[in-house]
mmCIF file of C-alpha atoms and ligand atoms in Angstrom:
data_model
loop_
_atom_site.group_PDB
_atom_site.id
_atom_site.type_symbol
_atom_site.label_atom_id
_atom_site.label_comp_id
_atom_site.label_asym_id
_atom_site.label_seq_id
_atom_site.Cartn_x
_atom_site.Cartn_y
_atom_site.Cartn_z
ATOM 1 C CA UNK A 30 30.114 -47.597 -67.853
ATOM 2 C CA UNK A 31 30.156 -44.899 -65.116
ATOM 3 C CA UNK A 32 32.885 -45.492 -62.521
ATOM 4 C CA UNK A 33 31.814 -46.347 -58.962
ATOM 5 C CA UNK A 34 32.782 -43.611 -56.492
ATOM 6 C CA UNK A 35 35.766 -44.662 -54.360
ATOM 7 C CA UNK A 36 34.943 -45.676 -50.798
ATOM 8 C CA UNK A 37 35.613 -43.289 -47.922
ATOM 9 C CA UNK A 38 37.844 -45.179 -45.470
ATOM 10 C CA UNK A 39 38.330 -43.401 -42.136
ATOM 11 C CA UNK A 40 40.693 -45.360 -39.888
ATOM 12 C CA UNK A 41 42.722 -44.884 -36.736
ATOM 13 C CA UNK A 42 42.622 -45.464 -33.009
ATOM 14 C CA UNK A 43 39.594 -44.874 -30.797
ATOM 15 C CA UNK A 44 41.580 -42.312 -28.762
ATOM 16 C CA UNK A 45 44.720 -40.295 -29.356
ATOM 17 C CA UNK A 46 46.909 -41.445 -26.465
ATOM 18 C CA UNK A 47 50.388 -40.191 -27.386
ATOM 19 C CA UNK A 48 52.283 -38.721 -30.324
ATOM 20 C CA UNK A 49 54.072 -41.990 -30.975
ATOM 21 C CA UNK A 50 50.890 -44.059 -30.804
ATOM 22 C CA UNK A 51 48.836 -41.785 -33.060
ATOM 23 C CA UNK A 52 51.465 -41.113 -35.711
ATOM 24 C CA UNK A 53 52.541 -44.766 -35.902
ATOM 25 C CA UNK A 54 48.947 -45.886 -36.416
ATOM 26 C CA UNK A 55 48.240 -43.017 -38.835
ATOM 27 C CA UNK A 56 51.171 -44.081 -41.043
ATOM 28 C CA UNK A 57 50.092 -47.725 -40.913
ATOM 29 C CA UNK A 58 46.462 -47.076 -41.858
ATOM 30 C CA UNK A 59 47.569 -44.896 -44.749
ATOM 31 C CA UNK A 60 49.798 -47.715 -45.996
ATOM 32 C CA UNK A 61 46.799 -50.062 -45.703
ATOM 33 C CA UNK A 62 44.743 -47.792 -47.984
ATOM 34 C CA UNK A 63 42.801 -45.473 -45.658
ATOM 35 C CA UNK A 64 41.604 -42.189 -47.152
ATOM 36 C CA UNK A 65 41.147 -40.372 -43.797
ATOM 37 C CA UNK A 66 42.645 -40.605 -40.305
ATOM 38 C CA UNK A 67 40.471 -40.778 -37.173
ATOM 39 C CA UNK A 68 41.459 -40.181 -33.557
ATOM 40 C CA UNK A 69 39.462 -39.051 -30.545
ATOM 41 C CA UNK A 70 40.656 -36.229 -28.291
ATOM 42 C CA UNK A 71 37.385 -35.801 -26.388
ATOM 43 C CA UNK A 72 35.770 -39.132 -25.526
ATOM 44 C CA UNK A 73 32.109 -39.525 -24.521
ATOM 45 C CA UNK A 74 32.441 -42.329 -21.925
ATOM 46 C CA UNK A 75 29.664 -44.029 -19.987
ATOM 47 C CA UNK A 76 31.507 -43.833 -16.658
ATOM 48 C CA UNK A 77 32.794 -40.485 -15.362
ATOM 49 C CA UNK A 78 35.933 -42.154 -14.037
ATOM 50 C CA UNK A 79 36.814 -43.797 -17.389
ATOM 51 C CA UNK A 80 39.490 -42.218 -19.612
ATOM 52 C CA UNK A 81 37.908 -39.077 -21.080
ATOM 53 C CA UNK A 82 40.548 -38.433 -23.778
ATOM 54 C CA UNK A 83 43.522 -36.087 -23.601
ATOM 55 C CA UNK A 84 41.370 -33.242 -24.984
ATOM 56 C CA UNK A 85 43.024 -29.947 -25.941
ATOM 57 C CA UNK A 86 46.492 -31.328 -25.210
ATOM 58 C CA UNK A 87 46.416 -33.618 -28.252
ATOM 59 C CA UNK A 88 44.631 -31.467 -30.848
ATOM 60 C CA UNK A 89 48.006 -30.475 -32.361
ATOM 61 C CA UNK A 90 48.615 -34.168 -33.095
ATOM 62 C CA UNK A 91 45.746 -34.088 -35.595
ATOM 63 C CA UNK A 92 47.766 -31.490 -37.559
ATOM 64 C CA UNK A 93 50.874 -33.640 -37.289
ATOM 65 C CA UNK A 94 49.022 -36.715 -38.578
ATOM 66 C CA UNK A 95 47.649 -34.660 -41.441
ATOM 67 C CA UNK A 96 51.111 -33.291 -42.331
ATOM 68 C CA UNK A 97 52.669 -36.730 -42.096
ATOM 69 C CA UNK A 98 50.103 -38.639 -44.156
ATOM 70 C CA UNK A 99 48.610 -35.827 -46.262
ATOM 71 C CA UNK A 100 45.236 -37.345 -45.413
ATOM 72 C CA UNK A 101 42.301 -35.411 -43.951
ATOM 73 C CA UNK A 102 41.619 -36.034 -40.253
ATOM 74 C CA UNK A 103 38.412 -36.618 -38.300
ATOM 75 C CA UNK A 104 37.771 -35.973 -34.616
ATOM 76 C CA UNK A 105 34.745 -35.711 -32.353
ATOM 77 C CA UNK A 106 33.437 -32.488 -30.840
ATOM 78 C CA UNK A 107 31.622 -32.749 -27.503
ATOM 79 C CA UNK A 108 31.330 -29.223 -26.139
ATOM 80 C CA UNK A 109 30.010 -26.038 -27.744
ATOM 81 C CA UNK A 110 32.845 -24.142 -26.032
ATOM 82 C CA UNK A 111 35.449 -25.984 -28.114
ATOM 83 C CA UNK A 112 33.914 -25.654 -31.586
ATOM 84 C CA UNK A 113 36.283 -23.079 -33.137
ATOM 85 C CA UNK A 114 39.373 -24.572 -31.571
ATOM 86 C CA UNK A 115 38.640 -28.168 -32.576
ATOM 87 C CA UNK A 116 37.580 -27.052 -36.067
ATOM 88 C CA UNK A 117 41.010 -25.463 -36.569
ATOM 89 C CA UNK A 118 42.701 -28.833 -36.121
ATOM 90 C CA UNK A 119 40.379 -31.139 -38.052
ATOM 91 C CA UNK A 120 39.072 -31.506 -41.586
ATOM 92 C CA UNK A 121 35.868 -33.222 -40.477
ATOM 93 C CA UNK A 122 33.969 -32.574 -37.226
ATOM 94 C CA UNK A 123 32.394 -35.720 -35.864
ATOM 95 C CA UNK A 124 29.119 -35.439 -33.964
ATOM 96 C CA UNK A 125 28.820 -38.667 -31.996
ATOM 97 C CA UNK A 126 25.803 -40.882 -31.498
ATOM 98 C CA UNK A 127 25.117 -39.410 -28.044
ATOM 99 C CA UNK A 128 24.982 -35.885 -29.440
ATOM 100 C CA UNK A 129 22.801 -36.410 -32.500
ATOM 101 C CA UNK A 130 19.908 -35.075 -30.424
ATOM 102 C CA UNK A 131 21.953 -32.228 -28.908
ATOM 103 C CA UNK A 132 20.237 -29.413 -30.762
ATOM 104 C CA UNK A 133 22.278 -26.708 -28.992
ATOM 105 C CA UNK A 134 25.495 -28.288 -30.282
ATOM 106 C CA UNK A 135 24.081 -28.771 -33.795
ATOM 107 C CA UNK A 136 22.915 -25.162 -33.907
ATOM 108 C CA UNK A 137 26.211 -23.701 -32.710
ATOM 109 C CA UNK A 138 28.315 -25.855 -35.046
ATOM 110 C CA UNK A 139 26.178 -24.703 -37.983
ATOM 111 C CA UNK A 140 26.479 -21.058 -36.962
ATOM 112 C CA UNK A 141 30.179 -21.022 -36.073
ATOM 113 C CA UNK A 142 31.692 -23.381 -38.662
ATOM 114 C CA UNK A 143 29.200 -23.247 -41.534
ATOM 115 C CA UNK A 144 31.616 -24.570 -44.166
ATOM 116 C CA UNK A 145 32.994 -27.503 -42.180
ATOM 117 C CA UNK A 146 32.374 -31.067 -43.300
ATOM 118 C CA UNK A 147 30.398 -32.884 -40.607
ATOM 119 C CA UNK A 148 30.276 -36.569 -39.821
ATOM 120 C CA UNK A 149 26.917 -37.055 -38.121
ATOM 121 C CA UNK A 150 26.539 -40.369 -36.351
ATOM 122 C CA UNK A 151 22.996 -41.713 -36.044
ATOM 123 C CA UNK A 152 21.765 -41.709 -32.458
ATOM 124 C CA UNK A 153 21.697 -45.297 -31.220
ATOM 125 C CA UNK A 154 17.951 -45.068 -30.675
ATOM 126 C CA UNK A 155 17.145 -42.564 -33.417
ATOM 127 C CA UNK A 156 14.587 -43.041 -36.160
ATOM 128 C CA UNK A 157 15.262 -41.910 -39.726
ATOM 129 C CA UNK A 158 12.940 -38.959 -39.134
ATOM 130 C CA UNK A 159 14.975 -37.917 -36.087
ATOM 131 C CA UNK A 160 18.227 -38.201 -38.043
ATOM 132 C CA UNK A 161 16.732 -36.029 -40.784
ATOM 133 C CA UNK A 162 15.622 -33.606 -38.068
ATOM 134 C CA UNK A 163 19.211 -33.327 -36.800
ATOM 135 C CA UNK A 164 20.402 -32.620 -40.349
ATOM 136 C CA UNK A 165 17.564 -30.110 -40.587
ATOM 137 C CA UNK A 166 18.937 -28.271 -37.532
ATOM 138 C CA UNK A 167 22.326 -27.936 -39.228
ATOM 139 C CA UNK A 168 20.817 -26.586 -42.452
ATOM 140 C CA UNK A 169 18.352 -24.333 -40.665
ATOM 141 C CA UNK A 170 21.134 -22.645 -38.697
ATOM 142 C CA UNK A 171 23.255 -21.957 -41.741
ATOM 143 C CA UNK A 172 25.444 -25.001 -42.295
ATOM 144 C CA UNK A 173 26.608 -25.102 -45.917
ATOM 145 C CA UNK A 174 29.364 -27.739 -45.871
ATOM 146 C CA UNK A 175 29.078 -31.423 -46.642
ATOM 147 C CA UNK A 176 27.284 -33.740 -44.213
ATOM 148 C CA UNK A 177 28.282 -37.402 -44.052
ATOM 149 C CA UNK A 178 25.914 -39.688 -42.133
ATOM 150 C CA UNK A 179 27.136 -42.732 -40.212
ATOM 151 C CA UNK A 180 25.234 -45.853 -39.117
ATOM 152 C CA UNK A 181 27.020 -47.151 -35.995
ATOM 153 C CA UNK A 182 24.545 -49.598 -34.526
ATOM 154 C CA UNK A 183 21.382 -49.270 -32.482
ATOM 155 C CA UNK A 184 20.387 -50.436 -29.026
ATOM 156 C CA UNK A 185 18.422 -53.691 -29.063
ATOM 157 C CA UNK A 186 17.789 -56.643 -26.738
ATOM 158 C CA UNK A 187 21.042 -58.190 -28.026
ATOM 159 C CA UNK A 188 23.005 -55.518 -26.172
ATOM 160 C CA UNK A 189 26.111 -56.981 -24.621
ATOM 161 C CA UNK A 190 25.272 -60.632 -25.242
ATOM 162 C CA UNK A 191 27.119 -61.166 -28.532
ATOM 163 C CA UNK A 192 27.376 -57.582 -29.763
ATOM 164 C CA UNK A 193 27.596 -54.118 -28.290
ATOM 165 C CA UNK A 194 24.956 -52.650 -30.574
ATOM 166 C CA UNK A 195 22.994 -54.068 -33.517
ATOM 167 C CA UNK A 196 24.281 -52.809 -36.857
ATOM 168 C CA UNK A 197 21.164 -51.635 -38.695
ATOM 169 C CA UNK A 198 22.071 -52.461 -42.301
ATOM 170 C CA UNK A 199 18.432 -52.013 -43.200
ATOM 171 C CA UNK A 200 18.812 -48.314 -42.352
ATOM 172 C CA UNK A 201 21.724 -47.951 -44.769
ATOM 173 C CA UNK A 202 19.780 -49.660 -47.567
ATOM 174 C CA UNK A 203 16.677 -47.555 -46.856
ATOM 175 C CA UNK A 204 18.640 -44.273 -46.960
ATOM 176 C CA UNK A 205 20.396 -45.271 -50.182
ATOM 177 C CA UNK A 206 17.062 -46.166 -51.832
ATOM 178 C CA UNK A 207 15.420 -42.908 -50.734
ATOM 179 C CA UNK A 208 15.597 -40.499 -53.713
ATOM 180 C CA UNK A 209 15.313 -37.545 -51.304
ATOM 181 C CA UNK A 210 18.308 -38.633 -49.185
ATOM 182 C CA UNK A 211 21.329 -36.947 -50.743
ATOM 183 C CA UNK A 212 23.990 -37.552 -48.116
ATOM 184 C CA UNK A 213 26.835 -40.036 -48.235
ATOM 185 C CA UNK A 214 26.263 -42.694 -45.569
ATOM 186 C CA UNK A 215 29.115 -44.686 -44.095
ATOM 187 C CA UNK A 216 29.198 -47.688 -41.772
ATOM 188 C CA UNK A 217 30.980 -47.975 -38.418
ATOM 189 C CA UNK A 218 31.438 -51.720 -37.822
ATOM 190 C CA UNK A 219 33.668 -51.241 -34.753
ATOM 191 C CA UNK A 220 31.202 -49.938 -32.157
ATOM 192 C CA UNK A 221 28.386 -52.441 -32.885
ATOM 193 C CA UNK A 222 30.890 -55.319 -32.982
ATOM 194 C CA UNK A 223 32.623 -54.508 -29.721
ATOM 195 C CA UNK A 224 35.077 -57.299 -30.545
ATOM 196 C CA UNK A 225 37.768 -57.272 -33.219
ATOM 197 C CA UNK A 226 36.751 -60.663 -34.617
ATOM 198 C CA UNK A 227 33.289 -59.370 -35.663
ATOM 199 C CA UNK A 228 34.408 -56.112 -37.259
ATOM 200 C CA UNK A 229 35.328 -57.464 -40.702
ATOM 201 C CA UNK A 230 31.945 -59.186 -41.291
ATOM 202 C CA UNK A 231 30.012 -56.096 -40.213
ATOM 203 C CA UNK A 232 32.089 -53.877 -42.506
ATOM 204 C CA UNK A 233 31.193 -56.077 -45.486
ATOM 205 C CA UNK A 234 27.513 -56.174 -44.488
ATOM 206 C CA UNK A 235 27.403 -52.369 -44.422
ATOM 207 C CA UNK A 236 29.072 -52.021 -47.809
ATOM 208 C CA UNK A 237 26.798 -54.702 -49.306
ATOM 209 C CA UNK A 238 23.815 -52.676 -48.047
ATOM 210 C CA UNK A 239 25.112 -49.725 -50.067
ATOM 211 C CA UNK A 240 27.307 -47.740 -47.669
ATOM 212 C CA UNK A 241 29.652 -45.204 -49.260
ATOM 213 C CA UNK A 242 32.473 -45.894 -46.830
ATOM 214 C CA UNK A 243 33.660 -47.164 -43.479
ATOM 215 C CA UNK A 244 34.879 -45.600 -40.247
ATOM 216 C CA UNK A 245 36.871 -48.177 -38.379
ATOM 217 C CA UNK A 246 39.041 -48.387 -35.265
ATOM 218 C CA UNK A 247 42.575 -49.625 -35.850
ATOM 219 C CA UNK A 248 45.484 -50.073 -33.503
ATOM 220 C CA UNK A 249 48.660 -52.103 -33.418
ATOM 221 C CA UNK A 250 51.210 -53.551 -31.089
ATOM 222 C CA UNK A 251 52.345 -52.326 -28.579
ATOM 223 C CA UNK A 252 49.562 -49.702 -28.361
ATOM 224 C CA UNK A 253 46.629 -52.063 -28.815
ATOM 225 C CA UNK A 254 47.460 -54.056 -25.671
ATOM 226 C CA UNK A 255 47.167 -51.000 -23.448
ATOM 227 C CA UNK A 256 44.520 -48.942 -25.293
ATOM 228 C CA UNK A 257 42.611 -46.743 -22.871
ATOM 229 C CA UNK A 258 39.278 -47.020 -24.725
ATOM 230 C CA UNK A 259 37.554 -49.674 -26.859
ATOM 231 C CA UNK A 260 40.614 -51.945 -26.748
ATOM 232 C CA UNK A 261 38.731 -55.139 -27.697
ATOM 233 C CA UNK A 262 37.376 -53.823 -30.989
ATOM 234 C CA UNK A 263 40.587 -52.446 -32.510
ATOM 235 C CA UNK A 264 41.633 -54.324 -35.648
ATOM 236 C CA UNK A 265 45.195 -54.408 -36.983
ATOM 237 C CA UNK A 266 46.451 -52.588 -40.095
ATOM 238 C CA UNK A 267 46.786 -55.993 -41.855
ATOM 239 C CA UNK A 268 43.089 -56.704 -41.306
ATOM 240 C CA UNK A 269 42.257 -53.168 -42.443
ATOM 241 C CA UNK A 270 44.144 -53.752 -45.699
ATOM 242 C CA UNK A 271 42.154 -56.915 -46.414
ATOM 243 C CA UNK A 272 38.871 -55.204 -45.503
ATOM 244 C CA UNK A 273 39.587 -52.332 -47.899
ATOM 245 C CA UNK A 274 40.430 -54.685 -50.766
ATOM 246 C CA UNK A 275 37.309 -56.829 -50.272
ATOM 247 C CA UNK A 276 35.047 -53.869 -49.476
ATOM 248 C CA UNK A 277 35.977 -52.281 -52.801
ATOM 249 C CA UNK A 278 34.910 -55.459 -54.619
ATOM 250 C CA UNK A 279 31.608 -55.629 -52.699
ATOM 251 C CA UNK A 280 31.035 -51.907 -53.313
ATOM 252 C CA UNK A 281 31.335 -52.442 -57.072
ATOM 253 C CA UNK A 282 28.801 -55.275 -56.990
ATOM 254 C CA UNK A 283 26.442 -53.308 -54.711
ATOM 255 C CA UNK A 284 26.501 -50.373 -57.123
ATOM 256 C CA UNK A 285 25.855 -52.377 -60.288
ATOM 257 C CA UNK A 286 22.404 -51.559 -61.518
HETATM 258 C C1 PEP B 7 33.780 -42.914 -31.791
HETATM 259 O O1 PEP B 7 33.693 -42.960 -33.023
HETATM 260 O O2 PEP B 7 34.869 -42.884 -31.185
HETATM 261 C C2 PEP B 7 32.564 -42.922 -30.975
HETATM 262 C C3 PEP B 7 32.591 -42.594 -29.688
HETATM 263 O O3 PEP B 7 31.499 -43.298 -31.670
HETATM 264 P P1 PEP B 7 29.935 -43.289 -31.286
HETATM 265 O O4 PEP B 7 29.561 -41.860 -31.090
HETATM 266 O O5 PEP B 7 29.288 -43.918 -32.479
HETATM 267 O O6 PEP B 7 29.791 -44.143 -30.046
HETATM 268 MN MN1 MN B 8 35.631 -46.012 -29.847
#
């Protein structure tokens, strides 16, 4: 019987806040079974006065986390001016939900870092056609590296009431069933959940729908109590460990023909 491909598990804090915080969490998520480390340096926040990330000052910590854990790292790029510099410090460039439609950014990333693996998050109001259009921009402008797609929830009338966004598991299933869709698609259960207690269920739902992996926000005491962004949705390394174990079982069942 052909073996099921192992899940991609990208885990770490929403934002890189300090060396101690990031490296402690990086070590803990590796021990829990993560395959990649995440951490935001540049944060796309709704309010201009909210914490915007420590930016260039913490890019070197991505290298440190990589050296410490030997795991590839993932961070978000916001500005075309930073492409080369950020790409030097990360294995995967994340294009966030708010930038899926930013064709200038897509074009410049494709032209300036054509071999880089890209994690492209679906816009929170984007159709499948629009997502494919964004991928099209990357290819058209010379991108040759791998592209990983991420479903991270869409805006619906439920916004804020019991969830931050609605996780569109249907989208994951539809992409996986589309013979012309050749990209790995992973699920982000953290941003639609908005609350730690919902994250585990959403992770399983995404994997059951056929997702090839998970990107998930993890923090731990004492950093979780004072997190500067998305504090309420950070799960602990212990929860991550259980999610990985169960997600692997669900993944096997989901991939049985
Ligand atoms: C993130 O992953 O930190 C993030 C900001 O995600 P999104 O673009 O999906 O909101
Ligand atoms: Mn976040």
